[in-house]
Structures are given as structure tokens and as C-alpha cells.
GROMACS .gro file of C-alpha atoms in nm:
model
   96
    1MET     CA    1   0.000   0.000   0.000
    2GLU     CA    2   0.289   0.231   0.077
    3ASN     CA    3   0.434   0.178  -0.273
    4LEU     CA    4   0.108   0.288  -0.434
    5GLY     CA    5   0.129   0.622  -0.252
    6GLN     CA    6   0.470   0.685  -0.404
    7PHE     CA    7   0.347   0.627  -0.760
    8LEU     CA    8   0.012   0.807  -0.726
    9PRO     CA    9   0.143   1.152  -0.835
   10LEU     CA   10   0.309   0.997  -1.141
   11ILE     CA   11  -0.011   0.812  -1.233
   12LEU     CA   12  -0.211   1.136  -1.195
   13ILE     CA   13   0.032   1.323  -1.422
   14PHE     CA   14  -0.013   1.060  -1.695
   15ALA     CA   15  -0.392   1.070  -1.655
   16VAL     CA   16  -0.401   1.450  -1.685
   17ALA     CA   17  -0.168   1.442  -1.987
   18TYR     CA   18  -0.392   1.185  -2.156
   19PHE     CA   19  -0.719   1.372  -2.103
   20PHE     CA   20  -0.588   1.722  -2.177
   21MET     CA   21  -0.331   1.654  -2.451
   22ILE     CA   22  -0.352   1.315  -2.619
   23ARG     CA   23  -0.729   1.260  -2.632
   24PRO     CA   24  -0.815   1.599  -2.793
   25GLN     CA   25  -0.543   1.544  -3.055
   26ILE     CA   26  -0.688   1.203  -3.146
   27LYS     CA   27  -1.036   1.358  -3.178
   28ARG     CA   28  -0.899   1.634  -3.401
   29GLN     CA   29  -0.726   1.379  -3.626
   30LYS     CA   30  -1.053   1.185  -3.662
   31ASP     CA   31  -1.240   1.506  -3.751
   32GLU     CA   32  -0.980   1.603  -4.013
   33LYS     CA   33  -0.989   1.255  -4.167
   34LYS     CA   34  -1.369   1.269  -4.184
   35PHE     CA   35  -1.354   1.619  -4.340
   36ALA     CA   36  -1.105   1.502  -4.605
   37SER     CA   37  -1.320   1.202  -4.695
   38GLU     CA   38  -1.635   1.417  -4.727
   39LEU     CA   39  -1.484   1.660  -4.979
   40LYS     CA   40  -1.667   1.675  -5.311
   41LYS     CA   41  -1.637   1.850  -5.644
   42GLY     CA   42  -1.733   2.215  -5.632
   43ASP     CA   43  -1.639   2.270  -5.266
   44LYS     CA   44  -1.460   2.597  -5.200
   45ILE     CA   45  -1.152   2.534  -4.990
   46ILE     CA   46  -0.844   2.700  -4.844
   47THR     CA   47  -0.516   2.511  -4.817
   48LYS     CA   48  -0.299   2.525  -4.506
   49SER     CA   49  -0.062   2.753  -4.698
   50GLY     CA   50  -0.346   3.000  -4.765
   51LEU     CA   51  -0.430   2.919  -5.128
   52HIS     CA   52  -0.801   2.969  -5.209
   53GLY     CA   53  -0.970   2.756  -5.472
   54LYS     CA   54  -1.248   2.523  -5.577
   55ILE     CA   55  -1.218   2.145  -5.607
   56VAL     CA   56  -1.251   2.027  -5.967
   57GLU     CA   57  -1.132   1.668  -5.939
   58LEU     CA   58  -1.083   1.413  -5.660
   59ASN     CA   59  -0.853   1.113  -5.691
   60ASP     CA   60  -0.913   0.834  -5.439
   61LYS     CA   61  -0.618   0.629  -5.565
   62ASP     CA   62  -0.350   0.865  -5.433
   63PHE     CA   63  -0.578   1.070  -5.202
   64SER     CA   64  -0.523   1.393  -5.393
   65CYS     CA   65  -0.740   1.660  -5.546
   66VAL     CA   66  -0.712   1.915  -5.825
   67ILE     CA   67  -0.791   2.271  -5.720
   68GLU     CA   68  -0.888   2.544  -5.963
   69THR     CA   69  -0.758   2.888  -5.871
   70MET     CA   70  -0.736   3.214  -6.059
   71ALA     CA   71  -0.382   3.112  -6.160
   72GLY     CA   72  -0.488   2.775  -6.303
   73ARG     CA   73  -0.524   2.420  -6.178
   74LEU     CA   74  -0.302   2.276  -5.907
   75LYS     CA   75  -0.282   1.924  -5.766
   76PHE     CA   76  -0.271   1.896  -5.386
   77ASP     CA   77  -0.281   1.618  -5.133
   78ARG     CA   78  -0.610   1.625  -4.939
   79SER     CA   79  -0.419   1.658  -4.612
   80ALA     CA   80  -0.300   2.003  -4.731
   81ILE     CA   81  -0.656   2.139  -4.707
   82SER     CA   82  -0.730   2.336  -4.391
   83MET     CA   83  -1.042   2.205  -4.220
   84GLU     CA   84  -1.103   2.512  -4.001
   85MET     CA   85  -1.050   2.773  -4.271
   86SER     CA   86  -1.255   2.583  -4.530
   87GLN     CA   87  -1.546   2.537  -4.291
   88LYS     CA   88  -1.544   2.909  -4.209
   89LEU     CA   89  -1.543   2.987  -4.582
   90ASN     CA   90  -1.841   2.759  -4.655
   91LYS     CA   91  -2.041   2.853  -4.344
   92PRO     CA   92  -2.364   3.031  -4.441
   93ALA     CA   93  -2.379   3.401  -4.358
   94GLU     CA   94  -2.558   3.474  -4.033
   95LYS     CA   95  -2.869   3.689  -4.054
   96LYS     CA   96  -2.883   3.989  -3.825
   0.00000   0.00000   0.00000
């Protein structure tokens, strides 16, 4: 019983680290994977580097997509698309 008391602070540190750091990151990864799989032609998106465009083609074989911008068409990996920025872009305007 005395040995358990010595390891209790260490166990609590790991529990706190799991619930406040690891678990939210896993949830975020699941959300991003779901977002990338739900992309469709015609969606307006923003890449993580800040490039704005519209999806013209999706390739499931190599998990990429072709984005049409004002400069032309560019091929990107779906993981390069920013989930937060794209959702803000496609969110309907709020009525006041």
C-alpha cells in the first residue's frame, strides 16, 4: 500500500496528460480525416498555406485533389486542405 502512494502523483500526471493533450489530438485527427473524406467536387476550400480555390477533381487512388484557382489548376494532397478555414469559408452568412 505504501508503494502505491509513491506512484500516485506519477499516475495522476499521466492521466491528466492523456485527457488534456492526447485525447483531444486524437479527436482532431478523426475530424480532419472525416472532413477530407467528405470533400466533393465544387467545394470551396483554403489550403494550409493559404491558397483559395475550388475542387474540380478528386482522386481516391493517391488521395489527392485538383484545385482550380485564378492562376490555373493545381494538384494537392487532401491533407493540405485546412479544415477550419474551409469550414469558415463555406459557413452560411448569419442573418442579423
